[in-house]
JSON list of N, CA and C in Angstrom, two decimals:
[
{"chain": "K", "resi": 11, "resn": "UNK", "atom": "N", "xyz": [0.83, -1.17, 0.00]},
{"chain": "K", "resi": 11, "resn": "UNK", "atom": "CA", "xyz": [0.00, 0.00, 0.00]},
{"chain": "K", "resi": 11, "resn": "UNK", "atom": "C", "xyz": [0.88, 1.24, 0.00]},
{"chain": "K", "resi": 12, "resn": "UNK", "atom": "N", "xyz": [0.46, 2.22, -0.73]},
{"chain": "K", "resi": 12, "resn": "UNK", "atom": "CA", "xyz": [1.17, 3.48, -0.77]},
{"chain": "K", "resi": 12, "resn": "UNK", "atom": "C", "xyz": [0.25, 4.58, -0.27]},
{"chain": "K", "resi": 13, "resn": "UNK", "atom": "N", "xyz": [0.85, 5.59, 0.33]},
{"chain": "K", "resi": 13, "resn": "UNK", "atom": "CA", "xyz": [0.08, 6.69, 0.90]},
{"chain": "K", "resi": 13, "resn": "UNK", "atom": "C", "xyz": [0.04, 7.85, -0.08]},
{"chain": "K", "resi": 14, "resn": "UNK", "atom": "N", "xyz": [-1.16, 8.40, -0.27]},
{"chain": "K", "resi": 14, "resn": "UNK", "atom": "CA", "xyz": [-1.34, 9.61, -1.06]},
{"chain": "K", "resi": 14, "resn": "UNK", "atom": "C", "xyz": [-1.75, 10.72, -0.09]},
{"chain": "K", "resi": 15, "resn": "UNK", "atom": "N", "xyz": [-1.18, 11.90, -0.28]},
{"chain": "K", "resi": 15, "resn": "UNK", "atom": "CA", "xyz": [-1.52, 13.04, 0.57]},
{"chain": "K", "resi": 15, "resn": "UNK", "atom": "C", "xyz": [-2.02, 14.17, -0.31]},
{"chain": "K", "resi": 16, "resn": "UNK", "atom": "N", "xyz": [-3.06, 14.85, 0.16]},
{"chain": "K", "resi": 16, "resn": "UNK", "atom": "CA", "xyz": [-3.63, 15.98, -0.56]},
{"chain": "K", "resi": 16, "resn": "UNK", "atom": "C", "xyz": [-2.76, 17.21, -0.29]},
{"chain": "K", "resi": 17, "resn": "UNK", "atom": "N", "xyz": [-2.44, 17.95, -1.35]},
{"chain": "K", "resi": 17, "resn": "UNK", "atom": "CA", "xyz": [-1.63, 19.16, -1.19]},
{"chain": "K", "resi": 17, "resn": "UNK", "atom": "C", "xyz": [-2.44, 20.32, -0.61]},
{"chain": "K", "resi": 18, "resn": "UNK", "atom": "N", "xyz": [-3.78, 20.23, -0.66]},
{"chain": "K", "resi": 18, "resn": "UNK", "atom": "CA", "xyz": [-4.64, 21.29, -0.16]},
{"chain": "K", "resi": 18, "resn": "UNK", "atom": "C", "xyz": [-5.00, 21.12, 1.31]},
{"chain": "K", "resi": 19, "resn": "UNK", "atom": "N", "xyz": [-5.56, 19.94, 1.65]},
{"chain": "K", "resi": 19, "resn": "UNK", "atom": "CA", "xyz": [-6.09, 19.75, 3.01]},
{"chain": "K", "resi": 19, "resn": "UNK", "atom": "C", "xyz": [-5.29, 18.74, 3.83]},
{"chain": "K", "resi": 20, "resn": "UNK", "atom": "N", "xyz": [-4.25, 18.15, 3.27]},
{"chain": "K", "resi": 20, "resn": "UNK", "atom": "CA", "xyz": [-3.37, 17.18, 3.93]},
{"chain": "K", "resi": 20, "resn": "UNK", "atom": "C", "xyz": [-4.09, 15.88, 4.30]},
{"chain": "K", "resi": 21, "resn": "UNK", "atom": "N", "xyz": [-5.23, 15.61, 3.68]},
{"chain": "K", "resi": 21, "resn": "UNK", "atom": "CA", "xyz": [-5.91, 14.34, 3.92]},
{"chain": "K", "resi": 21, "resn": "UNK", "atom": "C", "xyz": [-5.06, 13.21, 3.35]},
{"chain": "K", "resi": 22, "resn": "UNK", "atom": "N", "xyz": [-5.05, 12.08, 4.05]},
{"chain": "K", "resi": 22, "resn": "UNK", "atom": "CA", "xyz": [-4.27, 10.93, 3.59]},
{"chain": "K", "resi": 22, "resn": "UNK", "atom": "C", "xyz": [-5.20, 9.84, 3.14]},
{"chain": "K", "resi": 23, "resn": "UNK", "atom": "N", "xyz": [-4.81, 9.17, 2.07]},
{"chain": "K", "resi": 23, "resn": "UNK", "atom": "CA", "xyz": [-5.54, 7.99, 1.62]},
{"chain": "K", "resi": 23, "resn": "UNK", "atom": "C", "xyz": [-4.51, 6.97, 1.16]},
{"chain": "K", "resi": 24, "resn": "UNK", "atom": "N", "xyz": [-4.90, 5.71, 1.16]},
{"chain": "K", "resi": 24, "resn": "UNK", "atom": "CA", "xyz": [-3.99, 4.63, 0.84]},
{"chain": "K", "resi": 24, "resn": "UNK", "atom": "C", "xyz": [-4.54, 3.80, -0.30]},
{"chain": "K", "resi": 25, "resn": "UNK", "atom": "N", "xyz": [-3.62, 3.34, -1.16]},
{"chain": "K", "resi": 25, "resn": "UNK", "atom": "CA", "xyz": [-4.03, 2.51, -2.29]},
{"chain": "K", "resi": 25, "resn": "UNK", "atom": "C", "xyz": [-2.82, 1.72, -2.78]},
{"chain": "K", "resi": 26, "resn": "UNK", "atom": "N", "xyz": [-3.08, 0.52, -3.27]},
{"chain": "K", "resi": 26, "resn": "UNK", "atom": "CA", "xyz": [-2.02, -0.28, -3.88]},
{"chain": "K", "resi": 26, "resn": "UNK", "atom": "C", "xyz": [-1.66, 0.29, -5.25]},
{"chain": "K", "resi": 27, "resn": "UNK", "atom": "N", "xyz": [-2.54, 1.09, -5.82]},
{"chain": "K", "resi": 27, "resn": "UNK", "atom": "CA", "xyz": [-2.32, 1.68, -7.14]},
{"chain": "K", "resi": 27, "resn": "UNK", "atom": "C", "xyz": [-2.19, 3.19, -7.05]},
{"chain": "K", "resi": 28, "resn": "UNK", "atom": "N", "xyz": [-1.61, 3.68, -5.97]},
{"chain": "K", "resi": 28, "resn": "UNK", "atom": "CA", "xyz": [-1.54, 5.13, -5.74]},
{"chain": "K", "resi": 28, "resn": "UNK", "atom": "C", "xyz": [-0.83, 5.85, -6.87]},
{"chain": "K", "resi": 29, "resn": "UNK", "atom": "N", "xyz": [0.29, 5.30, -7.32]},
{"chain": "K", "resi": 29, "resn": "UNK", "atom": "CA", "xyz": [1.05, 5.95, -8.38]},
{"chain": "K", "resi": 29, "resn": "UNK", "atom": "C", "xyz": [0.20, 6.12, -9.64]},
{"chain": "K", "resi": 30, "resn": "UNK", "atom": "N", "xyz": [-0.51, 5.08, -10.00]},
{"chain": "K", "resi": 30, "resn": "UNK", "atom": "CA", "xyz": [-1.37, 5.12, -11.19]},
{"chain": "K", "resi": 30, "resn": "UNK", "atom": "C", "xyz": [-2.49, 6.13, -11.01]},
{"chain": "K", "resi": 31, "resn": "UNK", "atom": "N", "xyz": [-3.10, 6.16, -9.83]},
{"chain": "K", "resi": 31, "resn": "UNK", "atom": "CA", "xyz": [-4.20, 7.09, -9.60]},
{"chain": "K", "resi": 31, "resn": "UNK", "atom": "C", "xyz": [-3.72, 8.54, -9.72]},
{"chain": "K", "resi": 32, "resn": "UNK", "atom": "N", "xyz": [-2.56, 8.84, -9.16]},
{"chain": "K", "resi": 32, "resn": "UNK", "atom": "CA", "xyz": [-2.02, 10.20, -9.24]},
{"chain": "K", "resi": 32, "resn": "UNK", "atom": "C", "xyz": [-1.69, 10.55, -10.69]},
{"chain": "K", "resi": 33, "resn": "UNK", "atom": "N", "xyz": [-1.09, 9.60, -11.42]},
{"chain": "K", "resi": 33, "resn": "UNK", "atom": "CA", "xyz": [-0.76, 9.85, -12.83]},
{"chain": "K", "resi": 33, "resn": "UNK", "atom": "C", "xyz": [-2.01, 10.09, -13.67]},
{"chain": "K", "resi": 34, "resn": "UNK", "atom": "N", "xyz": [-3.13, 9.45, -13.31]},
{"chain": "K", "resi": 34, "resn": "UNK", "atom": "CA", "xyz": [-4.39, 9.62, -14.05]},
{"chain": "K", "resi": 34, "resn": "UNK", "atom": "C", "xyz": [-5.11, 10.90, -13.65]},
{"chain": "K", "resi": 35, "resn": "UNK", "atom": "N", "xyz": [-4.60, 11.59, -12.63]},
{"chain": "K", "resi": 35, "resn": "UNK", "atom": "CA", "xyz": [-5.20, 12.86, -12.25]},
{"chain": "K", "resi": 35, "resn": "UNK", "atom": "C", "xyz": [-6.31, 12.78, -11.22]},
{"chain": "K", "resi": 36, "resn": "UNK", "atom": "N", "xyz": [-6.40, 11.65, -10.51]},
{"chain": "K", "resi": 36, "resn": "UNK", "atom": "CA", "xyz": [-7.43, 11.57, -9.47]},
{"chain": "K", "resi": 36, "resn": "UNK", "atom": "C", "xyz": [-7.22, 12.68, -8.45]},
{"chain": "K", "resi": 37, "resn": "UNK", "atom": "N", "xyz": [-8.32, 13.15, -7.88]},
{"chain": "K", "resi": 37, "resn": "UNK", "atom": "CA", "xyz": [-8.28, 14.26, -6.93]},
{"chain": "K", "resi": 37, "resn": "UNK", "atom": "C", "xyz": [-8.65, 13.77, -5.54]},
{"chain": "K", "resi": 38, "resn": "UNK", "atom": "N", "xyz": [-8.40, 14.59, -4.56]},
{"chain": "K", "resi": 38, "resn": "UNK", "atom": "CA", "xyz": [-8.71, 14.29, -3.16]},
{"chain": "K", "resi": 38, "resn": "UNK", "atom": "C", "xyz": [-10.22, 14.10, -3.00]},
{"chain": "K", "resi": 39, "resn": "UNK", "atom": "N", "xyz": [-10.63, 13.00, -2.36]},
{"chain": "K", "resi": 39, "resn": "UNK", "atom": "CA", "xyz": [-12.07, 12.80, -2.17]},
{"chain": "K", "resi": 39, "resn": "UNK", "atom": "C", "xyz": [-12.69, 13.79, -1.18]},
{"chain": "K", "resi": 40, "resn": "UNK", "atom": "N", "xyz": [-11.87, 14.41, -0.32]},
{"chain": "K", "resi": 40, "resn": "UNK", "atom": "CA", "xyz": [-12.39, 15.34, 0.69]},
{"chain": "K", "resi": 40, "resn": "UNK", "atom": "C", "xyz": [-12.60, 16.75, 0.13]},
{"chain": "K", "resi": 41, "resn": "UNK", "atom": "N", "xyz": [-11.58, 17.25, -0.61]},
{"chain": "K", "resi": 41, "resn": "UNK", "atom": "CA", "xyz": [-11.68, 18.66, -1.04]},
{"chain": "K", "resi": 41, "resn": "UNK", "atom": "C", "xyz": [-11.46, 18.87, -2.54]},
{"chain": "K", "resi": 42, "resn": "UNK", "atom": "N", "xyz": [-11.04, 17.83, -3.25]},
{"chain": "K", "resi": 42, "resn": "UNK", "atom": "CA", "xyz": [-10.79, 17.97, -4.69]},
{"chain": "K", "resi": 42, "resn": "UNK", "atom": "C", "xyz": [-9.39, 18.47, -5.02]},
{"chain": "K", "resi": 43, "resn": "UNK", "atom": "N", "xyz": [-8.53, 18.56, -4.01]},
{"chain": "K", "resi": 43, "resn": "UNK", "atom": "CA", "xyz": [-7.16, 19.02, -4.24]},
{"chain": "K", "resi": 43, "resn": "UNK", "atom": "C", "xyz": [-6.30, 17.98, -4.93]},
{"chain": "K", "resi": 44, "resn": "UNK", "atom": "N", "xyz": [-5.10, 18.40, -5.29]},
{"chain": "K", "resi": 44, "resn": "UNK", "atom": "CA", "xyz": [-4.16, 17.51, -5.97]},
{"chain": "K", "resi": 44, "resn": "UNK", "atom": "C", "xyz": [-3.56, 16.51, -4.98]},
{"chain": "K", "resi": 45, "resn": "UNK", "atom": "N", "xyz": [-3.42, 15.27, -5.45]},
{"chain": "K", "resi": 45, "resn": "UNK", "atom": "CA", "xyz": [-2.82, 14.22, -4.63]},
{"chain": "K", "resi": 45, "resn": "UNK", "atom": "C", "xyz": [-1.37, 13.99, -5.03]},
{"chain": "K", "resi": 46, "resn": "UNK", "atom": "N", "xyz": [-0.53, 13.70, -4.06]},
{"chain": "K", "resi": 46, "resn": "UNK", "atom": "CA", "xyz": [0.86, 13.31, -4.33]},
{"chain": "K", "resi": 46, "resn": "UNK", "atom": "C", "xyz": [1.13, 12.01, -3.59]},
{"chain": "K", "resi": 47, "resn": "UNK", "atom": "N", "xyz": [2.01, 11.20, -4.17]},
{"chain": "K", "resi": 47, "resn": "UNK", "atom": "CA", "xyz": [2.38, 9.93, -3.55]},
{"chain": "K", "resi": 47, "resn": "UNK", "atom": "C", "xyz": [3.53, 10.18, -2.59]},
{"chain": "K", "resi": 48, "resn": "UNK", "atom": "N", "xyz": [3.37, 9.71, -1.37]},
{"chain": "K", "resi": 48, "resn": "UNK", "atom": "CA", "xyz": [4.43, 9.83, -0.37]},
{"chain": "K", "resi": 48, "resn": "UNK", "atom": "C", "xyz": [5.45, 8.73, -0.64]},
{"chain": "K", "resi": 49, "resn": "UNK", "atom": "N", "xyz": [6.73, 9.05, -0.45]},
{"chain": "K", "resi": 49, "resn": "UNK", "atom": "CA", "xyz": [7.74, 8.01, -0.64]},
{"chain": "K", "resi": 49, "resn": "UNK", "atom": "C", "xyz": [7.54, 6.88, 0.36]},
{"chain": "K", "resi": 50, "resn": "UNK", "atom": "N", "xyz": [7.83, 5.69, -0.08]},
{"chain": "K", "resi": 50, "resn": "UNK", "atom": "CA", "xyz": [7.67, 4.52, 0.79]},
{"chain": "K", "resi": 50, "resn": "UNK", "atom": "C", "xyz": [8.71, 4.54, 1.90]},
{"chain": "K", "resi": 51, "resn": "UNK", "atom": "N", "xyz": [8.28, 4.09, 3.05]},
{"chain": "K", "resi": 51, "resn": "UNK", "atom": "CA", "xyz": [9.20, 3.93, 4.16]},
{"chain": "K", "resi": 51, "resn": "UNK", "atom": "C", "xyz": [9.86, 2.56, 4.02]},
{"chain": "K", "resi": 52, "resn": "UNK", "atom": "N", "xyz": [11.18, 2.53, 4.16]},
{"chain": "K", "resi": 52, "resn": "UNK", "atom": "CA", "xyz": [11.87, 1.26, 4.08]},
{"chain": "K", "resi": 52, "resn": "UNK", "atom": "C", "xyz": [11.60, 0.46, 5.35]},
{"chain": "K", "resi": 53, "resn": "UNK", "atom": "N", "xyz": [11.23, -0.78, 5.15]},
{"chain": "K", "resi": 53, "resn": "UNK", "atom": "CA", "xyz": [10.96, -1.65, 6.29]},
{"chain": "K", "resi": 53, "resn": "UNK", "atom": "C", "xyz": [11.85, -2.87, 6.16]},
{"chain": "K", "resi": 54, "resn": "UNK", "atom": "N", "xyz": [12.43, -3.27, 7.26]},
{"chain": "K", "resi": 54, "resn": "UNK", "atom": "CA", "xyz": [13.24, -4.47, 7.24]},
{"chain": "K", "resi": 54, "resn": "UNK", "atom": "C", "xyz": [12.53, -5.55, 8.04]},
{"chain": "K", "resi": 55, "resn": "UNK", "atom": "N", "xyz": [12.74, -6.75, 7.63]},
{"chain": "K", "resi": 55, "resn": "UNK", "atom": "CA", "xyz": [12.16, -7.88, 8.32]},
{"chain": "K", "resi": 55, "resn": "UNK", "atom": "C", "xyz": [13.26, -8.52, 9.15]},
{"chain": "K", "resi": 56, "resn": "UNK", "atom": "N", "xyz": [13.04, -8.67, 10.44]},
{"chain": "K", "resi": 56, "resn": "UNK", "atom": "CA", "xyz": [14.09, -9.27, 11.25]},
{"chain": "K", "resi": 56, "resn": "UNK", "atom": "C", "xyz": [14.32, -10.72, 10.83]},
{"chain": "K", "resi": 57, "resn": "UNK", "atom": "N", "xyz": [15.55, -11.19, 10.98]},
{"chain": "K", "resi": 57, "resn": "UNK", "atom": "CA", "xyz": [15.82, -12.58, 10.59]},
{"chain": "K", "resi": 57, "resn": "UNK", "atom": "C", "xyz": [15.01, -13.53, 11.46]},
{"chain": "K", "resi": 58, "resn": "UNK", "atom": "N", "xyz": [14.60, -14.60, 10.85]},
{"chain": "K", "resi": 58, "resn": "UNK", "atom": "CA", "xyz": [13.79, -15.58, 11.57]},
{"chain": "K", "resi": 58, "resn": "UNK", "atom": "C", "xyz": [14.67, -16.34, 12.56]},
{"chain": "K", "resi": 59, "resn": "UNK", "atom": "N", "xyz": [14.18, -16.46, 13.77]},
{"chain": "K", "resi": 59, "resn": "UNK", "atom": "CA", "xyz": [14.94, -17.19, 14.78]},
{"chain": "K", "resi": 59, "resn": "UNK", "atom": "C", "xyz": [14.81, -18.68, 14.51]},
{"chain": "K", "resi": 60, "resn": "UNK", "atom": "N", "xyz": [15.90, -19.41, 14.72]},
{"chain": "K", "resi": 60, "resn": "UNK", "atom": "CA", "xyz": [15.81, -20.86, 14.48]},
{"chain": "K", "resi": 60, "resn": "UNK", "atom": "C", "xyz": [14.81, -21.50, 15.44]},
{"chain": "K", "resi": 61, "resn": "UNK", "atom": "N", "xyz": [14.07, -22.42, 14.92]},
{"chain": "K", "resi": 61, "resn": "UNK", "atom": "CA", "xyz": [13.07, -23.11, 15.73]},
{"chain": "K", "resi": 61, "resn": "UNK", "atom": "C", "xyz": [13.64, -24.41, 16.25]},
{"chain": "K", "resi": 62, "resn": "UNK", "atom": "N", "xyz": [13.24, -24.73, 17.45]},
{"chain": "K", "resi": 62, "resn": "UNK", "atom": "CA", "xyz": [13.66, -26.00, 18.01]},
{"chain": "K", "resi": 62, "resn": "UNK", "atom": "C", "xyz": [12.81, -27.11, 17.43]},
{"chain": "K", "resi": 63, "resn": "UNK", "atom": "N", "xyz": [13.37, -28.31, 17.43]},
{"chain": "K", "resi": 63, "resn": "UNK", "atom": "CA", "xyz": [12.63, -29.46, 16.95]},
{"chain": "K", "resi": 63, "resn": "UNK", "atom": "C", "xyz": [11.45, -29.70, 17.89]},
{"chain": "K", "resi": 64, "resn": "UNK", "atom": "N", "xyz": [10.33, -30.13, 17.35]},
{"chain": "K", "resi": 64, "resn": "UNK", "atom": "CA", "xyz": [9.19, -30.39, 18.21]},
{"chain": "K", "resi": 64, "resn": "UNK", "atom": "C", "xyz": [9.51, -31.46, 19.24]},
{"chain": "K", "resi": 65, "resn": "UNK", "atom": "N", "xyz": [9.07, -31.26, 20.45]},
{"chain": "K", "resi": 65, "resn": "UNK", "atom": "CA", "xyz": [9.37, -32.22, 21.51]},
{"chain": "K", "resi": 65, "resn": "UNK", "atom": "C", "xyz": [8.23, -33.21, 21.71]},
{"chain": "K", "resi": 66, "resn": "UNK", "atom": "N", "xyz": [7.06, -32.89, 21.24]},
{"chain": "K", "resi": 66, "resn": "UNK", "atom": "CA", "xyz": [5.92, -33.79, 21.40]},
{"chain": "K", "resi": 66, "resn": "UNK", "atom": "C", "xyz": [6.04, -34.99, 20.50]},
{"chain": "K", "resi": 67, "resn": "UNK", "atom": "N", "xyz": [5.25, -35.92, 20.73]},
{"chain": "K", "resi": 67, "resn": "UNK", "atom": "CA", "xyz": [5.25, -37.11, 19.89]},
{"chain": "K", "resi": 67, "resn": "UNK", "atom": "C", "xyz": [4.03, -37.95, 20.20]},
{"chain": "K", "resi": 68, "resn": "UNK", "atom": "N", "xyz": [4.01, -39.14, 19.66]},
{"chain": "K", "resi": 68, "resn": "UNK", "atom": "CA", "xyz": [2.89, -40.03, 19.94]},
{"chain": "K", "resi": 68, "resn": "UNK", "atom": "C", "xyz": [3.02, -40.55, 21.36]},
{"chain": "K", "resi": 69, "resn": "UNK", "atom": "N", "xyz": [1.92, -40.88, 21.91]},
{"chain": "K", "resi": 69, "resn": "UNK", "atom": "CA", "xyz": [1.93, -41.47, 23.23]},
{"chain": "K", "resi": 69, "resn": "UNK", "atom": "C", "xyz": [0.99, -42.66, 23.23]},
{"chain": "K", "resi": 70, "resn": "UNK", "atom": "N", "xyz": [1.25, -43.60, 24.08]},
{"chain": "K", "resi": 70, "resn": "UNK", "atom": "CA", "xyz": [0.41, -44.80, 24.19]},
{"chain": "K", "resi": 70, "resn": "UNK", "atom": "C", "xyz": [-0.70, -44.53, 25.18]},
{"chain": "K", "resi": 71, "resn": "UNK", "atom": "N", "xyz": [-1.90, -44.84, 24.74]},
{"chain": "K", "resi": 71, "resn": "UNK", "atom": "CA", "xyz": [-3.04, -44.68, 25.64]},
{"chain": "K", "resi": 71, "resn": "UNK", "atom": "C", "xyz": [-3.28, -45.97, 26.38]},
{"chain": "K", "resi": 72, "resn": "UNK", "atom": "N", "xyz": [-3.76, -45.83, 27.57]},
{"chain": "K", "resi": 72, "resn": "UNK", "atom": "CA", "xyz": [-4.15, -47.02, 28.33]},
{"chain": "K", "resi": 72, "resn": "UNK", "atom": "C", "xyz": [-5.38, -47.62, 27.66]},
{"chain": "K", "resi": 73, "resn": "UNK", "atom": "N", "xyz": [-5.35, -48.91, 27.47]},
{"chain": "K", "resi": 73, "resn": "UNK", "atom": "CA", "xyz": [-6.50, -49.55, 26.82]},
{"chain": "K", "resi": 73, "resn": "UNK", "atom": "C", "xyz": [-7.31, -50.31, 27.79]}
]
């Protein structure tokens, strides 16, 4: 998702196609102002911690 901000009223909206919407000239739904795409924030994913082997297993039931 990318964030679009209105240059007039600073309203924010989000869309997966924000770049395309701005290029097509879509306007702010609140005031009709021009929208600009905010630069994406870089996000890092922490490395996955190694998992231990499962300790559970089958057990015998009393019959």
